[in-house]
Amino acid sequence: MITIKDLHKSYIMGQNSLHVLKGIEFTINDGELVSIMGSSGSGKSTLLNILGLLDSYDEGTFHLNGLTMENLSESKAAYYRNKYFGFVFQSFNLISFKNAQENIALPLYYQGVSRKKRNQIALEYLTKVGLRDWAHHLPSEMSGGQKQRVAIARALVTDPSVILADEPTGALDSQTSLEVMELLTQINNEGKTVIIVTHEQEVSALTNRIIRLRDGLILEDGPTEKVLANV
Amino acid sequence: MFDIDRWKEIIHTLKSNKMRTLLTAFGVFWGIFMLIVMLGVGNGLHNGIYKNMGDFATNSAFMWTQNTTKPFAGFNKGRRWNFRNGDVDALRNNVVGLERLAPRVQGTGGSGANNAVYGKNTGSFSIYGDYPDWNFIDPVDIVSGRFINDMDIINYRKIAVIGKRVKELLFEKDEDPMDKFIRINGVYFKVVGVFESKKGAGQAENEEQNIHLPFTTVQRVYNYGDIIFFFALTADPKVSVATVAEETMKILRKRHKIHPEDDRAMGYFNVEKEFKKVAGLFMGINLLIWIVGIGTLLAGAIGVSNIMLVVVRERTNELGIRRAIGASPINIIAQIIWESVVLTVSAGWAGLVAGVGIIQIIYLATFDAQQSIIYRPIINFNIALIALTVLVISGIIAGLIPAYRAVKMKPIDALRSE
């Protein structure tokens, strides 16, 4: 369960300070499928990065399963990221010189899982996303949709409780986007919390709850049908 | 730690820009190579110089008489005087720390005029009357027979120990000189030993033209009475030669009624002192080698550090991905330091092997060298170990700054960089 209260975040650039998040509050329960919507500059990506402990926040509280995430050391943050979160990025962020299987196995490497075991687990997840035959292909040899599925498999491989996806369909055509969304929905159905940041209405329409941001504040937060009805 | 994936990654990084890796590696290679070669050549120089000295006792001193320069006890200055046989026992009994004492007298001839004859052959050689102890102070290699012994001294035996060159000049090529009689200044001596010099070429040639006779026999044959030409002595290892020599000269002055402050009445040469000067010189050379060598190595290590900084910058995004999926700062630091250490150590190892190889070649080339200033250079195994340790440490240090730079950045900033 994720609970944030009165969350503020500013970026300081030289003399200027850019106030990106101006007091965000929400709770996301286990097993939810949530999309965070907003136009560019609304602070949605920043919010996701803070949720994923990739970035720090200035004010407010952030609790993950009842544990405070305040002033984490980088080692502690890395530990929580590895344990609780799986990331899916718009630009896939696969490591270019590692094949699909090695990319998926990498989070397990940092957990200290033996090579044999982690390759076996990686293959299981590769099968799950339907790319078993592509295990030994490099990312450069795969299509965008395939790369994103490898990225999703990598996010799942540590069996995290939360999947954080930042514009997962941003670099894909509509057909492939649909397939990726189906995969994410399926993962949600298996019990994982899925949080998707997007600016595409078609994507958010496939989630169960929408949090709409504008200029660093929550504009709307509710079930999908209700929020979309207001757009 | 020894996960195969880690090694695959390290090899991948090093291979991804081969030319750059090679040039960087060359810096370290050259550093270690130069250090090893210089140390080896320094060692060879050391061996070459010391070989020239043979096995000369480094804790030795020599003294001889000169005319007095101060009047004392009723004697005028300018008096000529000699060491006497009685001095030997007086010194042996009274000088603390005296290890060996070898008095010597010299026969005539040896500077042009032929003084030794065997059959039809004649030659001009240096003739010395020696005690057995002489061979412990300025030793020679006895190749057949023996050196002078105590019975020769006690019984005034007419025996001779001759140098290799003496044998070559007096005897036919295949003739065995042992137990043959050679005539020296008209007196027949039986050859009981042949020796070779242990010294370098030039000095060896001189030394092998010497003939050693028993001290007492020479005194009697040449009518020297109880005169001693000079003393060679060695000090106990625990006592300095200077102390023993001072003590010896003090007793000699007293016995011969020399003014206690008449320094010029006796000639004196302290081998230890000269030896220490040479040892000091080599210490200086060694120090210089280490400074230059470590400096070169440092330049190589800085090169590695520099390249690792570039590598870290190039891979910022990749390191960001790794951190997003759970790599802790320690993981990242370890990865970069590993790469740096592997690069440094493998390049350094190659330099070490190449350097040792060159030194080995010089070793073999100078193995039988007679007149070479560099002689049988050797690299001490400890030095190789030290060099390797220095490499590992410099690899770690070279990786530290880049590694620190890699984790200083927030993961999200690393991820965003392209």
XYZ file of C-alpha atoms in Angstrom:
649
model
C 0.000 0.000 0.000
C 1.272 3.425 -0.991
C 0.252 6.489 1.006
C 1.469 9.982 0.236
C 0.479 13.164 1.978
C 1.133 16.795 1.047
C 4.023 15.904 -1.235
C 6.135 18.789 -2.552
C 8.989 18.747 -4.996
C 10.984 21.608 -6.505
C 13.806 21.557 -8.982
C 16.466 24.138 -8.443
C 18.149 25.352 -11.597
C 20.718 27.966 -10.792
C 18.857 30.984 -9.428
C 15.421 29.695 -10.312
C 13.373 27.138 -8.497
C 10.687 25.190 -10.346
C 7.890 24.012 -8.079
C 6.754 20.789 -9.787
C 4.632 19.062 -7.172
C 2.576 21.329 -4.956
C 1.017 19.078 -2.362
C -0.076 15.695 -3.713
C -2.139 13.324 -1.572
C -3.465 9.878 -2.387
C -3.484 6.274 -1.311
C -3.067 3.361 -3.672
C -4.087 -0.029 -2.316
C -2.549 -3.342 -3.191
C -3.799 -4.781 -6.454
C -4.991 -1.533 -8.006
C -4.522 -0.644 -11.669
C -4.034 3.113 -11.689
C -3.088 5.569 -14.371
C -1.637 8.979 -13.655
C -2.674 11.374 -16.410
C -1.684 14.851 -17.291
C -0.186 16.946 -20.007
C 3.561 17.321 -20.203
C 4.889 19.449 -17.398
C 2.059 18.481 -15.062
C 4.513 16.637 -12.790
C 3.276 13.107 -13.498
C 6.690 11.637 -14.321
C 8.267 13.341 -11.314
C 5.568 11.827 -9.144
C 6.241 8.363 -10.530
C 9.994 8.748 -10.028
C 9.432 9.716 -6.407
C 7.076 6.740 -5.941
C 9.804 4.519 -7.392
C 12.499 6.013 -5.132
C 14.466 7.186 -8.151
C 14.104 10.769 -7.004
C 13.789 12.503 -3.659
C 10.995 14.742 -2.396
C 11.201 17.955 -0.418
C 8.184 17.941 1.866
C 5.351 15.687 2.897
C 5.214 12.012 3.791
C 5.497 8.861 1.744
C 4.751 5.475 3.262
C 5.207 2.158 1.516
C 3.521 -0.747 3.313
C 3.619 1.371 6.447
C 7.342 2.145 6.186
C 8.412 5.746 5.822
C 10.477 6.539 2.731
C 11.923 9.710 4.175
C 15.643 10.447 3.886
C 16.559 7.055 2.561
C 20.224 6.379 1.954
C 20.956 5.414 -1.633
C 21.772 1.855 -0.523
C 18.465 1.542 1.290
C 16.604 3.012 -1.666
C 18.301 0.531 -3.980
C 17.237 -2.279 -1.683
C 13.589 -1.162 -1.654
C 13.579 -0.594 -5.417
C 14.845 -4.074 -5.992
C 12.423 -5.613 -3.510
C 9.170 -3.735 -4.086
C 9.276 -2.138 -7.528
C 9.517 -3.108 -11.141
C 10.079 -0.357 -13.690
C 8.873 -0.066 -17.265
C 10.127 2.929 -19.242
C 9.036 4.657 -22.413
C 12.467 4.110 -23.980
C 12.626 0.503 -22.698
C 16.044 1.078 -21.068
C 17.369 -2.350 -21.877
C 21.125 -2.809 -21.700
C 22.214 -2.922 -25.315
C 25.042 -5.456 -25.061
C 23.036 -7.992 -23.086
C 20.564 -10.363 -24.712
C 16.922 -10.581 -23.663
C 17.522 -13.304 -21.106
C 20.517 -11.541 -19.524
C 18.580 -8.276 -19.357
C 15.742 -9.966 -17.523
C 18.108 -11.785 -15.176
C 19.987 -8.626 -14.157
C 17.788 -7.613 -11.167
C 18.263 -11.128 -9.785
C 22.026 -10.720 -10.162
C 21.851 -7.781 -7.788
C 19.833 -9.916 -5.383
C 22.668 -12.419 -5.345
C 20.753 -15.207 -7.081
C 23.029 -17.815 -8.642
C 23.622 -17.649 -12.365
C 21.905 -20.914 -13.172
C 18.838 -20.081 -11.115
C 18.438 -16.550 -12.408
C 18.737 -17.608 -16.027
C 16.093 -20.236 -15.436
C 13.741 -17.715 -13.812
C 14.442 -15.226 -16.612
C 13.443 -17.841 -19.162
C 10.175 -18.457 -17.316
C 9.268 -14.781 -17.517
C 10.395 -14.592 -21.102
C 7.943 -17.401 -21.828
C 5.267 -15.533 -19.921
C 5.614 -12.510 -22.219
C 5.704 -14.801 -25.264
C 9.320 -14.285 -26.299
C 10.880 -17.594 -25.350
C 12.471 -17.995 -28.776
C 14.081 -14.565 -28.495
C 16.073 -15.312 -25.375
C 19.440 -14.919 -27.033
C 18.633 -11.909 -29.170
C 20.077 -8.503 -28.437
C 17.656 -5.583 -27.970
C 18.836 -4.148 -31.289
C 17.453 -7.223 -33.021
C 13.938 -6.785 -31.625
C 10.948 -4.595 -32.406
C 9.680 -1.915 -30.047
C 6.851 -4.077 -28.780
C 9.182 -6.983 -28.169
C 11.625 -4.749 -26.321
C 8.854 -3.435 -24.113
C 7.741 -6.960 -23.332
C 11.293 -7.855 -22.366
C 11.313 -4.749 -20.148
C 8.055 -5.867 -18.543
C 9.496 -9.327 -17.942
C 12.524 -7.689 -16.326
C 10.208 -5.618 -14.105
C 8.388 -8.770 -13.025
C 11.359 -11.023 -12.470
C 11.952 -10.095 -8.824
C 8.241 -10.631 -8.092
C 7.715 -7.045 -6.878
C 4.424 -5.861 -5.425
C 4.271 -2.694 -7.555
C 4.912 -2.161 -11.281
C 5.677 1.440 -12.228
C 5.317 2.208 -15.913
C 6.342 5.600 -17.318
C 4.645 6.101 -20.699
C 5.046 2.389 -21.507
C 3.321 2.834 -24.860
C 4.839 6.182 -25.749
C 7.198 4.739 -28.344
C 4.838 2.113 -29.758
C 2.160 2.047 -32.472
C -1.471 1.645 -31.405
C -1.689 -2.087 -32.081
C 1.444 -2.855 -30.077
C 0.317 -0.428 -27.384
C -2.821 -2.455 -26.997
C -0.840 -5.658 -26.616
C 1.403 -4.105 -23.980
C -1.638 -2.806 -22.087
C -3.177 -6.266 -22.217
C -0.018 -7.646 -20.690
C -0.068 -5.032 -17.915
C -3.755 -5.713 -17.233
C -3.033 -9.414 -17.028
C -0.261 -8.728 -14.527
C -2.689 -6.657 -12.489
C -5.141 -9.508 -12.560
C -2.462 -11.709 -11.041
C -2.488 -9.426 -7.989
C 0.185 -6.818 -8.604
C -0.341 -3.113 -8.174
C 0.234 -1.398 -11.524
C 0.753 2.369 -11.796
C 0.937 3.774 -15.311
C 1.909 7.319 -16.203
C 0.462 8.357 -19.562
C -0.940 11.262 -21.473
C -2.959 9.009 -23.789
C -6.610 8.673 -22.987
C -6.873 5.306 -24.767
C -4.308 3.929 -22.352
C -5.834 5.340 -19.216
C -9.221 4.090 -20.349
C -7.930 0.547 -19.867
C -7.094 1.164 -16.175
C -9.489 1.092 -13.246
C -8.618 4.385 -11.611
C -7.309 7.658 -12.957
C -5.403 10.351 -11.104
C -5.330 13.529 -13.211
C -2.653 16.069 -12.539
C -2.389 19.634 -13.687
C 0.407 22.047 -12.758
C 1.542 19.933 -9.845
C -1.846 19.462 -8.235
C -4.406 16.667 -8.381
C -7.285 17.755 -10.563
C -9.346 14.606 -10.272
C -8.957 11.185 -8.654
C -11.550 8.482 -9.153
C -12.813 5.435 -11.051
C -12.048 5.559 -14.744
C -15.607 5.923 -16.028
C -16.275 8.826 -13.699
C -13.095 10.717 -14.536
C -13.380 10.149 -18.267
C -16.964 11.322 -18.208
C -15.733 14.700 -17.072
C -13.112 15.112 -19.779
C 32.542 -12.128 -6.734
C 33.643 -14.638 -9.331
C 30.334 -14.621 -11.152
C 30.932 -15.286 -14.833
C 28.595 -12.422 -15.809
C 30.807 -9.953 -14.006
C 33.767 -11.084 -16.082
C 31.736 -10.990 -19.266
C 30.801 -7.404 -18.491
C 34.366 -6.392 -17.705
C 35.595 -7.960 -20.924
C 32.778 -6.321 -22.848
C 33.669 -2.878 -21.492
C 37.344 -3.326 -22.248
C 36.613 -4.660 -25.704
C 34.063 -2.016 -26.635
C 36.812 0.445 -27.520
C 39.838 -1.667 -28.230
C 42.225 1.042 -29.344
C 41.480 3.167 -26.322
C 41.858 0.224 -23.958
C 45.116 -0.746 -25.631
C 46.608 2.725 -25.363
C 45.555 3.040 -21.745
C 46.921 -0.393 -20.972
C 50.167 0.561 -22.649
C 50.693 3.360 -20.100
C 50.563 0.895 -17.238
C 52.492 -1.723 -19.210
C 55.282 0.742 -19.833
C 55.365 1.881 -16.199
C 55.868 -1.610 -14.828
C 58.131 -2.611 -17.711
C 60.449 0.332 -17.060
C 60.441 -0.242 -13.325
C 61.381 -3.909 -13.700
C 64.004 -3.319 -16.385
C 65.596 -0.486 -14.423
C 65.627 -2.494 -11.216
C 67.100 -5.449 -13.088
C 69.802 -3.374 -14.752
C 70.546 -1.727 -11.407
C 70.959 -5.171 -9.910
C 73.181 -6.202 -12.849
C 75.340 -3.119 -12.367
C 75.611 -3.975 -8.687
C 76.643 -7.552 -9.548
C 79.118 -6.305 -12.139
C 80.858 -3.944 -9.699
C 80.873 -6.427 -6.835
C 82.154 -9.190 -9.076
C 85.244 -7.051 -9.671
C 85.859 -7.111 -5.964
C 85.803 -10.904 -5.832
C 85.242 -12.181 -2.331
C 87.391 -9.504 -0.803
C 86.496 -9.274 2.874
C 84.537 -6.053 3.207
C 85.247 -5.883 6.932
C 88.988 -5.578 6.371
C 91.722 -2.983 6.665
C 95.390 -2.742 5.670
C 98.226 -0.919 7.357
C 101.873 -0.331 6.626
C 104.719 1.756 8.019
C 105.872 5.159 6.792
C 108.513 7.554 8.100
C 107.594 9.245 11.369
C 106.631 12.914 11.194
C 106.884 13.809 14.885
C 109.806 13.421 17.278
C 108.955 11.184 20.230
C 110.733 9.493 23.148
C 114.132 10.742 22.135
C 113.766 9.839 18.468
C 113.958 12.396 15.704
C 111.176 12.802 13.235
C 111.686 11.187 9.834
C 112.673 7.900 11.423
C 112.233 4.788 9.348
C 110.643 1.881 11.213
C 109.091 -1.543 10.618
C 106.445 -3.842 12.042
C 108.101 -6.819 13.764
C 107.091 -10.419 14.334
C 106.500 -9.681 17.996
C 103.631 -7.370 16.994
C 101.558 -10.290 15.740
C 101.041 -11.935 19.117
C 100.743 -8.582 20.876
C 97.917 -7.599 18.541
C 96.193 -10.980 18.644
C 96.185 -10.895 22.439
C 95.205 -7.288 22.988
C 92.951 -5.995 20.235
C 89.271 -6.530 21.040
C 87.175 -7.510 18.038
C 90.098 -8.572 15.883
C 88.916 -11.504 13.788
C 91.913 -12.307 11.576
C 95.397 -10.863 11.305
C 97.555 -11.650 8.287
C 101.038 -10.152 8.165
C 102.721 -10.144 4.772
C 106.201 -9.733 3.342
C 107.080 -9.371 -0.297
C 109.835 -11.056 -2.295
C 111.922 -9.147 -4.814
C 111.353 -9.047 -8.544
C 108.059 -9.106 -10.318
C 108.541 -5.777 -12.029
C 110.417 -6.741 -15.168
C 113.309 -8.802 -13.972
C 112.653 -12.526 -14.283
C 112.601 -14.092 -10.859
C 111.073 -17.545 -11.386
C 112.448 -20.408 -13.435
C 111.208 -23.866 -14.355
C 113.219 -25.859 -16.866
C 113.737 -23.572 -19.813
C 110.877 -21.254 -18.943
C 111.257 -18.091 -16.946
C 108.872 -15.365 -15.834
C 108.539 -12.255 -13.729
C 106.004 -12.586 -10.910
C 104.975 -10.969 -7.653
C 106.203 -12.982 -4.671
C 104.340 -12.797 -1.363
C 105.089 -14.314 1.996
C 101.694 -15.024 3.571
C 99.905 -16.605 6.511
C 96.991 -19.015 5.929
C 94.643 -16.263 7.130
C 95.408 -14.261 4.012
C 93.138 -16.470 1.998
C 90.187 -15.460 4.196
C 90.763 -11.752 3.688
C 91.484 -11.601 -0.042
C 90.492 -15.095 -1.143
C 91.434 -16.940 -4.328
C 89.942 -20.094 -5.818
C 92.265 -23.046 -5.299
C 91.817 -25.179 -8.439
C 94.314 -27.881 -7.474
C 96.313 -28.627 -4.357
C 96.036 -26.307 -1.356
C 96.863 -22.901 0.075
C 99.590 -22.280 2.701
C 98.914 -24.001 6.058
C 100.162 -23.596 9.614
C 102.773 -26.356 9.317
C 104.343 -24.509 6.349
C 104.732 -21.467 8.601
C 106.108 -23.364 11.602
C 108.562 -25.479 9.578
C 109.748 -22.810 7.137
C 108.688 -25.094 4.301
C 109.770 -24.191 0.821
C 106.467 -24.598 -0.918
C 104.676 -22.333 -3.400
C 101.043 -21.657 -4.338
C 101.048 -20.263 -7.861
C 98.505 -18.378 -9.944
C 96.981 -19.810 -13.102
C 99.008 -17.462 -15.315
C 102.235 -18.479 -13.535
C 101.439 -22.088 -14.329
C 100.751 -21.250 -17.979
C 104.019 -19.380 -18.366
C 106.337 -21.769 -16.548
C 104.880 -25.152 -17.430
C 104.080 -26.901 -20.675
C 100.447 -27.003 -21.594
C 99.751 -30.551 -20.424
C 102.216 -30.599 -17.585
C 100.954 -30.992 -14.042
C 102.791 -28.403 -11.908
C 101.969 -30.188 -8.638
C 105.051 -31.369 -6.698
C 107.379 -29.853 -9.316
C 110.145 -27.570 -8.090
C 110.372 -24.034 -9.415
C 113.326 -21.750 -8.718
C 112.476 -18.382 -7.234
C 115.407 -15.960 -6.855
C 117.720 -18.937 -6.780
C 115.855 -21.013 -4.208
C 113.800 -24.085 -5.120
C 110.183 -24.237 -4.022
C 107.804 -27.146 -4.445
C 104.461 -26.250 -6.054
C 101.623 -27.441 -3.771
C 98.702 -25.432 -5.162
C 97.350 -23.569 -8.194
C 94.715 -20.867 -7.912
C 92.394 -18.752 -10.008
C 91.252 -15.256 -9.168
C 87.649 -14.563 -8.125
C 87.788 -11.004 -9.391
C 86.864 -9.243 -12.605
C 88.932 -9.598 -15.735
C 91.535 -6.829 -15.319
C 92.272 -7.482 -11.684
C 92.172 -11.239 -12.171
C 94.954 -11.062 -14.738
C 97.213 -9.345 -12.231
C 96.287 -11.586 -9.365
C 96.906 -14.776 -11.314
C 100.546 -13.746 -11.754
C 101.126 -13.956 -7.985
C 103.103 -16.597 -6.129
C 102.284 -17.145 -2.446
C 105.027 -18.583 -0.223
C 104.956 -19.229 3.525
C 105.539 -16.015 5.452
C 108.323 -17.381 7.625
C 110.162 -18.954 4.688
C 110.228 -15.663 2.790
C 111.532 -13.783 5.843
C 114.358 -16.303 6.115
C 115.127 -16.697 2.388
C 115.304 -12.969 1.776
C 117.087 -12.233 5.038
C 114.323 -9.911 6.280
C 114.917 -10.824 9.904
C 111.655 -10.262 11.805
C 110.407 -7.425 9.623
C 106.787 -7.409 8.453
C 105.897 -5.366 5.369
C 102.268 -4.871 6.190
C 99.216 -6.144 8.039
C 95.859 -7.154 6.689
C 93.138 -7.630 9.281
C 89.438 -8.223 9.565
C 87.115 -7.141 12.338
C 84.513 -9.193 14.152
C 81.159 -8.727 12.397
C 79.813 -6.958 15.461
C 82.618 -4.398 15.615
C 83.376 -1.699 13.086
C 86.645 -1.980 11.189
C 87.531 1.588 12.077
C 87.399 0.814 15.810
C 89.562 -2.291 15.470
C 92.062 -0.503 13.216
C 92.337 2.427 15.648
C 92.977 0.023 18.500
C 95.576 -1.861 16.429
C 97.416 1.294 15.463
C 97.377 2.531 19.057
C 99.121 -0.635 20.235
C 101.571 -0.504 17.309
C 102.470 3.139 18.085
C 103.104 2.280 21.690
C 105.278 -0.727 20.848
C 107.365 1.190 18.345
C 107.638 4.448 20.275
C 105.694 6.528 17.770
C 104.113 9.820 18.874
C 100.465 9.039 19.752
C 99.274 11.771 17.406
C 101.639 10.954 14.547
C 98.973 9.938 12.046
C 101.335 9.876 9.106
C 103.731 7.347 10.590
C 101.405 4.584 9.406
C 99.555 4.043 6.158
C 96.038 2.748 6.577
C 93.284 1.692 4.207
C 89.791 0.855 5.468
C 88.032 -1.395 2.950
C 84.775 -1.231 4.880
C 84.664 2.521 4.514
C 85.202 2.373 0.748
C 82.731 -0.444 0.488
C 80.113 1.581 2.289
C 80.585 4.399 -0.192
C 79.825 2.004 -3.054
C 76.871 0.565 -1.141
C 75.602 4.107 -0.582
C 75.908 4.822 -4.284
C 73.809 1.799 -5.114
C 71.243 2.773 -2.531
C 71.001 6.144 -4.268
C 70.615 4.484 -7.663
C 67.924 2.205 -6.293
C 66.046 5.083 -4.757
C 66.176 6.944 -8.065
C 64.908 3.872 -9.913
C 61.951 3.533 -7.557
C 61.088 7.218 -7.802
C 61.252 7.239 -11.601
C 59.548 3.840 -11.876
C 56.699 4.683 -9.516
C 56.339 8.023 -11.297
C 55.964 6.317 -14.668
C 53.540 3.837 -13.169
C 51.568 6.647 -11.607
C 51.275 8.324 -15.010
C 49.881 5.031 -16.324
C 47.424 4.772 -13.447
C 46.269 8.337 -14.010
C 45.658 7.359 -17.637
C 43.473 4.489 -16.454
C 41.599 6.792 -14.108
C 41.048 9.263 -16.913
C 39.676 6.617 -19.249
C 37.447 5.228 -16.514
C 35.996 8.726 -16.087
C 35.163 8.751 -19.795
C 33.736 5.244 -19.578
C 31.562 6.201 -16.634
C 30.265 9.226 -18.512
C 29.538 7.176 -21.603
C 27.688 4.622 -19.553
C 25.751 6.982 -17.296
C 22.456 5.799 -18.761
C 23.353 2.138 -18.389
C 24.442 2.685 -14.780
C 21.131 4.507 -14.209
C 19.226 1.482 -15.510
C 21.206 -0.789 -13.238
C 20.378 1.363 -10.252
C 16.708 1.515 -11.174
C 16.521 -2.265 -11.127
C 18.245 -2.581 -7.793
C 22.016 -2.128 -8.046
C 23.211 -0.506 -4.830
C 25.969 2.128 -4.898
C 28.377 -0.536 -3.637
C 27.508 -2.721 -6.652
C 28.259 0.138 -9.036
C 31.479 1.158 -7.286
C 32.650 -2.451 -7.213
C 31.904 -2.868 -10.917
C 33.943 0.186 -11.920
C 36.823 -0.603 -9.588
C 36.876 -4.177 -10.868
C 37.170 -2.938 -14.427
C 39.930 -0.559 -13.458
C 41.825 -3.213 -11.503
C 41.475 -5.810 -14.261
C 42.783 -3.346 -16.832
C 45.664 -2.206 -14.620
C 46.659 -5.638 -13.407
C 46.505 -7.366 -16.789
C 48.481 -4.581 -18.468
C 50.892 -4.500 -15.548
C 51.215 -8.264 -15.604
C 52.194 -8.103 -19.251
C 54.738 -5.405 -18.399
C 56.072 -7.515 -15.563
C 56.462 -10.554 -17.792
C 58.094 -8.517 -20.579
C 60.441 -6.810 -18.115
C 61.437 -10.066 -16.447
C 61.913 -11.557 -19.919
C 64.337 -8.805 -20.939
C 66.244 -9.160 -17.680
C 66.391 -12.935 -18.170
C 67.849 -12.409 -21.640
C 70.501 -10.068 -20.205
C 71.132 -12.611 -17.466
C 71.823 -15.347 -19.982
C 73.863 -13.032 -22.217
C 76.143 -11.962 -19.354
C 76.281 -15.343 -17.642
C 79.906 -15.957 -18.586
C 80.815 -12.336 -19.230
C 84.307 -11.442 -18.011
C 84.449 -7.750 -18.671
C 80.867 -6.569 -18.525
C 79.712 -3.723 -16.324
C 76.308 -5.418 -16.101
C 76.579 -8.945 -14.826
C 73.836 -11.552 -14.319
C 70.967 -9.189 -13.407
C 68.184 -10.743 -11.363
C 64.703 -9.592 -10.382
C 63.929 -10.512 -6.838
C 60.615 -12.351 -6.518
C 59.644 -9.978 -3.714
C 60.009 -7.061 -6.095
C 57.585 -8.709 -8.504
C 55.153 -9.163 -5.626
C 55.582 -5.545 -4.557
C 55.042 -4.385 -8.147
C 51.868 -6.441 -8.371
C 50.582 -5.063 -5.075
C 51.347 -1.542 -6.256
C 49.383 -2.333 -9.430
C 46.308 -3.578 -7.591
C 46.367 -0.563 -5.295
C 46.851 1.877 -8.164
C 44.032 0.124 -10.058
C 41.721 0.607 -7.079
C 42.763 4.226 -6.674
C 42.362 4.813 -10.411
C 38.810 3.463 -10.202
C 37.791 5.324 -7.062
C 37.178 8.783 -8.491
C 35.204 7.543 -11.516
C 33.212 5.175 -9.295
C 32.437 7.953 -6.870
C 31.360 10.162 -9.746
C 29.068 7.396 -11.028
C 27.126 7.044 -7.781
C 27.102 10.710 -6.866
C 24.396 11.297 -9.467
C 20.759 10.602 -8.588
C 19.498 7.492 -10.420
C 16.847 9.488 -12.240
C 19.409 11.946 -13.596
C 21.557 9.040 -14.760
C 18.539 7.457 -16.447
C 17.623 10.646 -18.256
C 21.079 11.197 -19.729
C 21.567 9.892 -23.197
